[in-house]
PDB file of C-alpha atoms in Angstrom:
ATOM      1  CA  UNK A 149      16.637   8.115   9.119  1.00  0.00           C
ATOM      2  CA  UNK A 150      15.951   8.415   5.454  1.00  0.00           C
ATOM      3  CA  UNK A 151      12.974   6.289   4.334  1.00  0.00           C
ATOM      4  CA  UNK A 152      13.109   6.051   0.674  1.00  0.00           C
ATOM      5  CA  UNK A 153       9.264   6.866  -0.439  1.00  0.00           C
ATOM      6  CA  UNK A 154       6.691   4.777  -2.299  1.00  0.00           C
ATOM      7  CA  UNK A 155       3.837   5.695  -4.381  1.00  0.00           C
ATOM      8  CA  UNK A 156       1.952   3.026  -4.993  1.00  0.00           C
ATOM      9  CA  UNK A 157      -1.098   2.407  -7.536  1.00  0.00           C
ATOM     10  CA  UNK A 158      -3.749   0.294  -6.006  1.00  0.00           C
ATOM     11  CA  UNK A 159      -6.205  -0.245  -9.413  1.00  0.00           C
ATOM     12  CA  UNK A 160      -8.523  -1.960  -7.460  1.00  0.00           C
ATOM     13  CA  UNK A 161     -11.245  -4.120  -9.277  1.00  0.00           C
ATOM     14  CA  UNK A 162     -10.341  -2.420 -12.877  1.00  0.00           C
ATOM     15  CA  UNK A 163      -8.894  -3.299 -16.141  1.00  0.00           C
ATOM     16  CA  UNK A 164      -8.801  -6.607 -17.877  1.00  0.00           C
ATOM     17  CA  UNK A 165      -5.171  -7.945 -19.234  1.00  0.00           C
ATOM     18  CA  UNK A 166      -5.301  -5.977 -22.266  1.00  0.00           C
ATOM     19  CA  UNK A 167      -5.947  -2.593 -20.552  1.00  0.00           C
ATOM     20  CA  UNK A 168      -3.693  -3.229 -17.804  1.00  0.00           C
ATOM     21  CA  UNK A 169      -0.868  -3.876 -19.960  1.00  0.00           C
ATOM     22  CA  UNK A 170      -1.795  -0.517 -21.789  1.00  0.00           C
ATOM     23  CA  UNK A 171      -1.754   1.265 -18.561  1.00  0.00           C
ATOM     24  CA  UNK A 172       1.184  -0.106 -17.551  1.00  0.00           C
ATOM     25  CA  UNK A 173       2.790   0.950 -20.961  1.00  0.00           C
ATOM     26  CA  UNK A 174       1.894   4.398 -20.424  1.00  0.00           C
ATOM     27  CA  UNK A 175       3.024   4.276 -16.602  1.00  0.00           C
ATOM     28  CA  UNK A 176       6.715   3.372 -18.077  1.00  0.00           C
ATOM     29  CA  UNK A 177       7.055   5.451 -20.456  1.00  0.00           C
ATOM     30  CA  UNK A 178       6.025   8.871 -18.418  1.00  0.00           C
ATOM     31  CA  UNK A 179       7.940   8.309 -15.387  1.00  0.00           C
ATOM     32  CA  UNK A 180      11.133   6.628 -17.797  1.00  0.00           C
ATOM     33  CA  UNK A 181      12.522  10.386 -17.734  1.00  0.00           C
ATOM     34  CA  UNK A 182      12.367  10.694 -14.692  1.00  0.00           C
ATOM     35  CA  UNK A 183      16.040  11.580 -12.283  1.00  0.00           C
ATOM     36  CA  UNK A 184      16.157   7.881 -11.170  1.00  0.00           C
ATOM     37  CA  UNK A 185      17.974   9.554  -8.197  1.00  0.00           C
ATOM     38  CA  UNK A 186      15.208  11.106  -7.020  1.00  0.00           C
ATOM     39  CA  UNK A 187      12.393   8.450  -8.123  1.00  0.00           C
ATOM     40  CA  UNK A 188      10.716   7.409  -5.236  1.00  0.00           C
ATOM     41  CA  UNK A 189       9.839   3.437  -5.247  1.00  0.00           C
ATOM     42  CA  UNK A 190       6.932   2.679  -8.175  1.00  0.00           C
ATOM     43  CA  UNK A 191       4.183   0.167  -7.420  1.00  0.00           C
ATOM     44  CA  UNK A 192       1.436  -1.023  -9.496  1.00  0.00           C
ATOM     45  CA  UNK A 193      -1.343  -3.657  -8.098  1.00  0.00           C
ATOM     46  CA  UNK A 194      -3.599  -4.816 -10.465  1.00  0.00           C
ATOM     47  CA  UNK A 195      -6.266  -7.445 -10.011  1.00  0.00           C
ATOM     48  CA  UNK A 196      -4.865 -11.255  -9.568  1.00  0.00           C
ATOM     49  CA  UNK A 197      -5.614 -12.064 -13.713  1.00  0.00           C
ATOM     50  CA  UNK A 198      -4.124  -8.892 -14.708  1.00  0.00           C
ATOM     51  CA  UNK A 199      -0.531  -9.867 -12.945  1.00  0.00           C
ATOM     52  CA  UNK A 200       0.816 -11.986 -15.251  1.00  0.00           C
ATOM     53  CA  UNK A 201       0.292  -9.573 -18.163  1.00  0.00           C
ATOM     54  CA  UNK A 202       1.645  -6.544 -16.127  1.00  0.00           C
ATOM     55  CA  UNK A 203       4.987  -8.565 -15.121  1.00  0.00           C
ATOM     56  CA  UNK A 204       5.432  -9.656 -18.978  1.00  0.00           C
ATOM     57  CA  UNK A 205       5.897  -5.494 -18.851  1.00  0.00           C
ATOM     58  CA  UNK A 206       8.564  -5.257 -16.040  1.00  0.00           C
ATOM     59  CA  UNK A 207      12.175  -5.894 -16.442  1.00  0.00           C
ATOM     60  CA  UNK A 208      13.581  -8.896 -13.877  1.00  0.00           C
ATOM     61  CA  UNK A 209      16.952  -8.564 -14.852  1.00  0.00           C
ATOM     62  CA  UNK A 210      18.407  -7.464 -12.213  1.00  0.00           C
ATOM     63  CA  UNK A 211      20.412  -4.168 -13.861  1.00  0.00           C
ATOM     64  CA  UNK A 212      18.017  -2.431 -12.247  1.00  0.00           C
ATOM     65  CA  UNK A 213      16.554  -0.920 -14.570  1.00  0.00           C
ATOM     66  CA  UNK A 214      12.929  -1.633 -13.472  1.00  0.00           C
ATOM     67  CA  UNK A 215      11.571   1.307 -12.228  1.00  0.00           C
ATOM     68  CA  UNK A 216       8.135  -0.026 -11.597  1.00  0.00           C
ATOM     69  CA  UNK A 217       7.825  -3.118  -8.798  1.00  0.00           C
ATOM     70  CA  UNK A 218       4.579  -5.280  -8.963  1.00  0.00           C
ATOM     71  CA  UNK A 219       1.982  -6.230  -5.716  1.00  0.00           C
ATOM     72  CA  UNK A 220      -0.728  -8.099  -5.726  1.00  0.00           C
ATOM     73  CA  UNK A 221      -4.066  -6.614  -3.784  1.00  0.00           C
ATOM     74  CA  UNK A 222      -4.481  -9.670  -1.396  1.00  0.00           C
ATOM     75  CA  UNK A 223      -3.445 -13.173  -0.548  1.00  0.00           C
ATOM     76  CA  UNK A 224      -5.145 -15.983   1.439  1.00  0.00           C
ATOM     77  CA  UNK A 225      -2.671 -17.142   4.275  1.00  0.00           C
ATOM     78  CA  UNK A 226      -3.047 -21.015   3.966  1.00  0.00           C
ATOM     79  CA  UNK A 227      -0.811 -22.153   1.458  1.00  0.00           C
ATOM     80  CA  UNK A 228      -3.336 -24.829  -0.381  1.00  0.00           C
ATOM     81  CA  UNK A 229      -7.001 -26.750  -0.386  1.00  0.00           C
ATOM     82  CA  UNK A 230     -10.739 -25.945  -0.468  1.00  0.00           C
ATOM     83  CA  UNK A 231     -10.827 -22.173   0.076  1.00  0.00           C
ATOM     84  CA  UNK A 232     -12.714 -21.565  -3.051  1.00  0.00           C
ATOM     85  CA  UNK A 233     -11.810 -17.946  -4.914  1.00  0.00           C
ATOM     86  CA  UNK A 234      -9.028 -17.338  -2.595  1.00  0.00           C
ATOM     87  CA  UNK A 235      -5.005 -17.125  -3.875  1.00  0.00           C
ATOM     88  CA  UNK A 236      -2.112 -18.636  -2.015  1.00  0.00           C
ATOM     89  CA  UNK A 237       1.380 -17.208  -1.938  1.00  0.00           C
ATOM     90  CA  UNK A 238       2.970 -19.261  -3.786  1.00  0.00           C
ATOM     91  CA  UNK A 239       0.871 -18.644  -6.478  1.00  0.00           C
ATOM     92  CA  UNK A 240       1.666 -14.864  -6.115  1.00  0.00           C
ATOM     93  CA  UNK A 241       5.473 -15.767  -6.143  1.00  0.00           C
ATOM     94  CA  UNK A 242       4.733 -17.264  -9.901  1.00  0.00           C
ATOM     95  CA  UNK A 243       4.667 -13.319 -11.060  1.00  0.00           C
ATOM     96  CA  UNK A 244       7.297 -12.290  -8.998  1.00  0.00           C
ATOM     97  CA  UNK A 245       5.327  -9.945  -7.126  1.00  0.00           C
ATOM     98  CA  UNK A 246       7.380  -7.661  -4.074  1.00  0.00           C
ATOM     99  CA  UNK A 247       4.593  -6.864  -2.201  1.00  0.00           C
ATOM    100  CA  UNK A 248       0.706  -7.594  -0.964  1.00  0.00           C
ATOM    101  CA  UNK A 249      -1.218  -5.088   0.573  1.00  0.00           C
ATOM    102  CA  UNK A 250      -3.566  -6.489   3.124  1.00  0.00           C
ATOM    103  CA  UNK A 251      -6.587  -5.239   5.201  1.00  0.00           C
ATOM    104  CA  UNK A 252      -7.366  -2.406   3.010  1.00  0.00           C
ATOM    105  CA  UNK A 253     -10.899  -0.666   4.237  1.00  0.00           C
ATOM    106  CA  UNK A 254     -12.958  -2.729   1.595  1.00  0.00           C
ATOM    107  CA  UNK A 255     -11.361  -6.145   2.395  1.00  0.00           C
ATOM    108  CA  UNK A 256     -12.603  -5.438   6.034  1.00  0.00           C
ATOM    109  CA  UNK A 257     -16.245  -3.919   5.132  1.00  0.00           C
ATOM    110  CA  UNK A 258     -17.360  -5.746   2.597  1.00  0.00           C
ATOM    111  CA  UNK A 259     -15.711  -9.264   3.409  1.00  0.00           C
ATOM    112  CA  UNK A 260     -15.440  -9.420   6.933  1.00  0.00           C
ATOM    113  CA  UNK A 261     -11.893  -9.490   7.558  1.00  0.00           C
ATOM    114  CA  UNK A 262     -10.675  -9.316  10.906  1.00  0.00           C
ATOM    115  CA  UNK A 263      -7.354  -8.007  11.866  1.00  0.00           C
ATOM    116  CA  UNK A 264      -6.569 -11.994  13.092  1.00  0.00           C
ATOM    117  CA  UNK A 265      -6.666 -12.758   9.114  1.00  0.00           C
ATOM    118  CA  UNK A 266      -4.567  -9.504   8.573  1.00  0.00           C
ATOM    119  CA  UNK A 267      -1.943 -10.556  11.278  1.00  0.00           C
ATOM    120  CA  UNK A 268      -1.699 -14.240   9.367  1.00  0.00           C
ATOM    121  CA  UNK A 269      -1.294 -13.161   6.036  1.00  0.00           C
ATOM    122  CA  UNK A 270       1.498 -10.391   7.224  1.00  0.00           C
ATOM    123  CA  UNK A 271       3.034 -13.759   8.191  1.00  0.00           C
ATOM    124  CA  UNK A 272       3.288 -15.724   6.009  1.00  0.00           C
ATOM    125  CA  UNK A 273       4.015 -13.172   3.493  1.00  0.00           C
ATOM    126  CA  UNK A 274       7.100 -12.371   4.871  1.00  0.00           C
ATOM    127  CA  UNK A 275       8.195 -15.791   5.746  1.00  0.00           C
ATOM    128  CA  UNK A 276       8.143 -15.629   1.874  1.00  0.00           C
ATOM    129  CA  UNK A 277      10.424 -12.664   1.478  1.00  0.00           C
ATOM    130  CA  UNK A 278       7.623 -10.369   0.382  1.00  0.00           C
ATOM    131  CA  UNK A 279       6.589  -6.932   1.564  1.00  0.00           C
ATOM    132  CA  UNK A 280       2.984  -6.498   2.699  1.00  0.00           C
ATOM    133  CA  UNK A 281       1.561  -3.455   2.706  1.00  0.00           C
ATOM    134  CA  UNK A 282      -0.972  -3.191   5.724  1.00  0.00           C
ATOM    135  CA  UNK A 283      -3.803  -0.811   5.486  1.00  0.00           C
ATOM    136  CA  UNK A 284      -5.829   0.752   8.393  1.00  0.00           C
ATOM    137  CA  UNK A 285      -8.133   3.746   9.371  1.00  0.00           C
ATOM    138  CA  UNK A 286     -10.933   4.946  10.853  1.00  0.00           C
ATOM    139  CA  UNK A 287     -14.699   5.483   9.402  1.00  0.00           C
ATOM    140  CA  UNK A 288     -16.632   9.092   9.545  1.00  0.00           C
ATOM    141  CA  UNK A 289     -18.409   7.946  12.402  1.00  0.00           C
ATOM    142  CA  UNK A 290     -15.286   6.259  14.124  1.00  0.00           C
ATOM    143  CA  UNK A 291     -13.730   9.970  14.208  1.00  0.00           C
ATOM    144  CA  UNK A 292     -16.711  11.901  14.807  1.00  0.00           C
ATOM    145  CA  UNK A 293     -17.136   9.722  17.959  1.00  0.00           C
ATOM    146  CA  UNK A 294     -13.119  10.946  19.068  1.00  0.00           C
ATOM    147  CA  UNK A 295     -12.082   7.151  18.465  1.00  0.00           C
ATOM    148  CA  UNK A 296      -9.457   7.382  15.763  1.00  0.00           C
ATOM    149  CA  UNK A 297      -6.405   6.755  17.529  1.00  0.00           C
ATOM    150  CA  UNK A 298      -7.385   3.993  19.841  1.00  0.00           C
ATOM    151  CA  UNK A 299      -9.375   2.718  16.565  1.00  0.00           C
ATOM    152  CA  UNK A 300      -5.912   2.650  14.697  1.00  0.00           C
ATOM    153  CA  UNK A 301      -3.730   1.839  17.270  1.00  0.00           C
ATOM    154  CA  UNK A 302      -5.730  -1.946  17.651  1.00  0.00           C
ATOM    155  CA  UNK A 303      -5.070  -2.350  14.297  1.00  0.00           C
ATOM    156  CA  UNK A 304      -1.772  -1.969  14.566  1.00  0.00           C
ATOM    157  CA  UNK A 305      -1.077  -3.617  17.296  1.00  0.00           C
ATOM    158  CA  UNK A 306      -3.373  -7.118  15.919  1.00  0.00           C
ATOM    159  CA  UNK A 307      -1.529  -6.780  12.684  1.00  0.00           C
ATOM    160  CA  UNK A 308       2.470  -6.874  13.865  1.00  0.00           C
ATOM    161  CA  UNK A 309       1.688  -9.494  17.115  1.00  0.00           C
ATOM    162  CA  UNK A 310       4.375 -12.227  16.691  1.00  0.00           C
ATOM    163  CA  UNK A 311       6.259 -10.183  14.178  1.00  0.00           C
ATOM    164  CA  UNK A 312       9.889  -9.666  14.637  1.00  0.00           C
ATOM    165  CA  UNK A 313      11.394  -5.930  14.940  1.00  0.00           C
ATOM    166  CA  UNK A 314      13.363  -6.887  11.639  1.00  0.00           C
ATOM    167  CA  UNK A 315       9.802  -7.607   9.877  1.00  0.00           C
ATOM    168  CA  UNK A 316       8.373  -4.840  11.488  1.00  0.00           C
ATOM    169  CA  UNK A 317      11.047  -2.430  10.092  1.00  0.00           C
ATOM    170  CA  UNK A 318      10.672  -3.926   6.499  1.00  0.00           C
ATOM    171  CA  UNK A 319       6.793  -3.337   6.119  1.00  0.00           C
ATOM    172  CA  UNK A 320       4.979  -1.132   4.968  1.00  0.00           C
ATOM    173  CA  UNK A 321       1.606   0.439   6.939  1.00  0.00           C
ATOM    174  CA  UNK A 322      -0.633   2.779   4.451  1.00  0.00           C
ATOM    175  CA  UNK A 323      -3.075   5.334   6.620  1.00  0.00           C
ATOM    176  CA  UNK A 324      -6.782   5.344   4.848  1.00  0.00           C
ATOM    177  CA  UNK A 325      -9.201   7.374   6.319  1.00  0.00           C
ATOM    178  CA  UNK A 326     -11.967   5.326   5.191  1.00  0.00           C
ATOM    179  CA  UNK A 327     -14.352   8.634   4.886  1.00  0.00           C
ATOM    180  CA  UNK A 328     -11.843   9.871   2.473  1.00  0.00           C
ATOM    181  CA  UNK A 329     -11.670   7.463  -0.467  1.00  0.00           C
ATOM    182  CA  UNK A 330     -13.770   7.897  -3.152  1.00  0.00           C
ATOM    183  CA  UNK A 331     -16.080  10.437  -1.750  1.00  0.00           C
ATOM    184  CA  UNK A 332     -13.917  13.470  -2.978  1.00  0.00           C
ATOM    185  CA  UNK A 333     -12.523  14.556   0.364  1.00  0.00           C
ATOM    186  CA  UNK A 334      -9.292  14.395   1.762  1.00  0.00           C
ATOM    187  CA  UNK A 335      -7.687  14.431   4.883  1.00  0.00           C
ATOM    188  CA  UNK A 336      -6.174  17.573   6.031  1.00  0.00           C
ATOM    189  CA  UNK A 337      -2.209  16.797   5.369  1.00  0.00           C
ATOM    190  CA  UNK A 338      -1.738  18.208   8.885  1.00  0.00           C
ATOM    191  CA  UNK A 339      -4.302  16.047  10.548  1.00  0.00           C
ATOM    192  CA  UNK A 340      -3.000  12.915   7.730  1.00  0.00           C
ATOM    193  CA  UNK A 341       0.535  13.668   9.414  1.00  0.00           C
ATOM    194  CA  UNK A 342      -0.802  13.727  13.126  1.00  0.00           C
ATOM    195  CA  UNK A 343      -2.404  11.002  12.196  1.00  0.00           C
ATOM    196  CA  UNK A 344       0.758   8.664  10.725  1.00  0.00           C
ATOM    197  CA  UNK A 345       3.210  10.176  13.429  1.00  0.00           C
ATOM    198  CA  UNK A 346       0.660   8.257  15.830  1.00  0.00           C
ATOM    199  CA  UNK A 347       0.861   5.463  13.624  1.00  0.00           C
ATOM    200  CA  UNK A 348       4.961   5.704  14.188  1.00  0.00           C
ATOM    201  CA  UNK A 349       4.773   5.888  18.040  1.00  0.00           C
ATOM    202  CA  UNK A 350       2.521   2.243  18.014  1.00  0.00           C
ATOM    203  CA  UNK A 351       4.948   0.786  16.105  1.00  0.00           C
ATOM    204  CA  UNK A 352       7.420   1.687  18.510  1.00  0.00           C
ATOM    205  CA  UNK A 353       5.844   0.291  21.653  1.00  0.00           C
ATOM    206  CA  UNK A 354       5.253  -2.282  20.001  1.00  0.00           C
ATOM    207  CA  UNK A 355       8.616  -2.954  17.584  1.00  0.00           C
ATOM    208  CA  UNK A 356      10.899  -0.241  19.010  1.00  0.00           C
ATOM    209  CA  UNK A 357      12.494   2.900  18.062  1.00  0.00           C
ATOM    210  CA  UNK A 358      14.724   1.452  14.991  1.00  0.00           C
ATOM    211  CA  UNK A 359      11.605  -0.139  13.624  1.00  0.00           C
ATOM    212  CA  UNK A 360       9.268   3.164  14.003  1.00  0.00           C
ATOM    213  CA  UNK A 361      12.481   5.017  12.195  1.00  0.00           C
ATOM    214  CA  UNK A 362      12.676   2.623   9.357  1.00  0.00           C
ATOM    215  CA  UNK A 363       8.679   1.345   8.657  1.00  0.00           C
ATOM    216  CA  UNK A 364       7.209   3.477   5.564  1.00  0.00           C
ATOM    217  CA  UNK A 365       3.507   4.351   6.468  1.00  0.00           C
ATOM    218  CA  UNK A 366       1.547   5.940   3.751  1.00  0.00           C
ATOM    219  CA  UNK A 367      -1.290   7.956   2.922  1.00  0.00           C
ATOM    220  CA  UNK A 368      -4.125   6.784   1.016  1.00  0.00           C
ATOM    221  CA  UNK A 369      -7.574   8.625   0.750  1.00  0.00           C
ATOM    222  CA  UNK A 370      -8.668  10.426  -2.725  1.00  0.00           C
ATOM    223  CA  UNK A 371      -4.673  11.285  -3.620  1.00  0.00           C
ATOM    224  CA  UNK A 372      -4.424  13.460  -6.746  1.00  0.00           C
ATOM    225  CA  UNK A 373      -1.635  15.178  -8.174  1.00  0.00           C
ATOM    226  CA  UNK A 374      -3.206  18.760  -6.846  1.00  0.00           C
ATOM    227  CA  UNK A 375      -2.691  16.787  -3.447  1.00  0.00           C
ATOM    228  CA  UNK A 376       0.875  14.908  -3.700  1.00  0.00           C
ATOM    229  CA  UNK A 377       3.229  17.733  -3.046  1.00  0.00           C
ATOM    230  CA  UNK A 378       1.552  18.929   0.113  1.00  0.00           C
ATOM    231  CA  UNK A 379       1.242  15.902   1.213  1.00  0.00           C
ATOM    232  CA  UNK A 380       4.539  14.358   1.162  1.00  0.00           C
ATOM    233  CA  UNK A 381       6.140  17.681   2.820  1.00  0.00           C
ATOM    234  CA  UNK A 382       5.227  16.568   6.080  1.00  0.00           C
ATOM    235  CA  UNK A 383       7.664  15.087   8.117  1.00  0.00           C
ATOM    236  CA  UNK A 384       6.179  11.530   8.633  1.00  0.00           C
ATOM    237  CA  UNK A 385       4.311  10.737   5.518  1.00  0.00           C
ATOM    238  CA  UNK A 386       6.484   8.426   3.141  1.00  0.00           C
ATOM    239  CA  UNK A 387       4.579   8.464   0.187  1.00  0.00           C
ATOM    240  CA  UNK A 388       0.702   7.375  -0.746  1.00  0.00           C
ATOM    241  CA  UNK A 389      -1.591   4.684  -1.907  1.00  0.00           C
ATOM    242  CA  UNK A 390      -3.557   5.765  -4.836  1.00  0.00           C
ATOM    243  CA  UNK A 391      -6.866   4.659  -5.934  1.00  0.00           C
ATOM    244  CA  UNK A 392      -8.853   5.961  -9.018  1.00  0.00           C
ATOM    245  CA  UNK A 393      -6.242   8.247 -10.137  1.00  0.00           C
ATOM    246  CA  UNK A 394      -3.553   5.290 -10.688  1.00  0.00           C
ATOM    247  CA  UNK A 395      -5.988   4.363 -13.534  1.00  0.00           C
ATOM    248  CA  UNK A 396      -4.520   6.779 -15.599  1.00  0.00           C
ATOM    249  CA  UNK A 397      -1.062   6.924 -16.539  1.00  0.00           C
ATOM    250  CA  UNK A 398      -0.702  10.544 -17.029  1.00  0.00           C
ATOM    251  CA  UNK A 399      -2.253  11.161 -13.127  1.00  0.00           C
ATOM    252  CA  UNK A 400      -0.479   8.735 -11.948  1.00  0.00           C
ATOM    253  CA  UNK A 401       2.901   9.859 -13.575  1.00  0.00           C
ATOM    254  CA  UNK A 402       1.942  13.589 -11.917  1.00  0.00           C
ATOM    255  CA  UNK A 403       1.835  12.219  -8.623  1.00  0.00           C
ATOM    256  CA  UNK A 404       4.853  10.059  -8.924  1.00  0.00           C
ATOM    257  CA  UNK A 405       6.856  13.793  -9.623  1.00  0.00           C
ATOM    258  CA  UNK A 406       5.230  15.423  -7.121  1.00  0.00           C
ATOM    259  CA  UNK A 407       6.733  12.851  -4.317  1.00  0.00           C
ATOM    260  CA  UNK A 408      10.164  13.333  -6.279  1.00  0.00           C
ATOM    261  CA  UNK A 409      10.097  16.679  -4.264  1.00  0.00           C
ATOM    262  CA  UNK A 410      10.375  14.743  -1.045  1.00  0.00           C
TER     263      UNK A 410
END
């Protein structure tokens, strides 16, 4: 099955409106020359009061023209009331956002989420026709102790519970080995590979075969453009989730070509 691929810009807790319109800007007009044919699927997550400025920048008018899609970097999974600081869906569907990555590594170590709150808010964001993107991985000391599949494959298996094949098929999973972002390492592509094609055989136990051919799992630990093209020439990675060096559009633009080679 061909799985069209995604390279997708996570810019974390960066940029105010201003700049992330700017980088935006510059994201658009790199990748605009770009074969469209072989353009693999753009996405751009800024923080929540940076969307609104960033979807002023992307065209909704359905000619499809838009070659960059917008996500947001969380959501809360009760739709309303006193959750202080949190975001609802609905107020993610005012900026026409197409996906929401959830559980990312920092979400779950620095604000205690569980994969429970993971497995709700892949709910209810596609009950509301939107495409999470669900993050998981393993610490240094998680692999060091041999635990990195069985640490993975819980995570999995917690996010899809209750989740349709036909939901299953249409999200997205993104691999982070935790010890690998922002600490200048990366994961061997081989071992990244091993690693996702694992990923593929939980989903179907747990989904099937027709879901584990169609889900798009990602990498996402220090990707660079020096990185990209190895990367996406293994036979199970479908594209990456990029940290620091979506913050610049020319980086960012380099490792949206080198996935063109996919």
């Amino acid at each position: 099955m061909t799985r069209k691929p995604i390279i997708a810009g996570n810019w974390k807790m960066h940029n105010n409106s201003v700049q992330s319109k700017e980088l935006i800007k510059g994201i658009k007009e790199k990748v605009k020359e770009f074969d469209a044919d072989k353009l693999p699927e753009i996405v751009v997550a800024p923080v929540f009061t940076s969307l609104a400025a960033v979807n002023e920048e992307l065209c909704h008018c359905g000619c499809g023209c838009n070659r960059v899609k917008l996500a947001a970097q969380n959501v809360y999974f009760e739709p309303k009331g006193a959750f202080t600081g949190e975001i609802s869906i609905d107020m993610l569907k005012d900026f026409e956002v197409s996906y929401i990555i959830i559980g990312h590594s920092e979400r779950r170590q620095y604000f205690g989420e569980t994969d429970e709150m993971i497995n709700k808010k892949a709910k209810v964001i596609l009950d509301n026709g939107i495409i999470p993107i669900i993050c998981c991985g393993e610490t240094l000391e998680q692999r060091e102790q041999g635990v990195t599949d069985s640490h993975i494959a819980k995570q999995i298996t917690e996010a899809l519970k209750g989740l349709s094949a036909e939901e299953v098929a249409k999200s997205v999973i993104a691999y982070e080995p935790i010890w690998a972002i922002g600490t200048g390492k990366t994961c061997d592509s081989t071992e990244a590979n091993r690693v996702i094609k694992h990923i593929r055989s939980v989903v179907e136990k747990e989904a099937g075969k027709e879901a584990a051919d169609a889900i798009r799992i990602l990498y996402g630990g220090s990707v660079k453009p020096e990185t990209i093209v190895e990367q996406m020439a293994q036979s199970d990675i479908d594209g990456a989730l990029v940290g620091g060096a979506s913050l610049k559009a020319d980086s960012f633009a380099d490792i949206v070509k080198g996935a063109m080679a996919k």
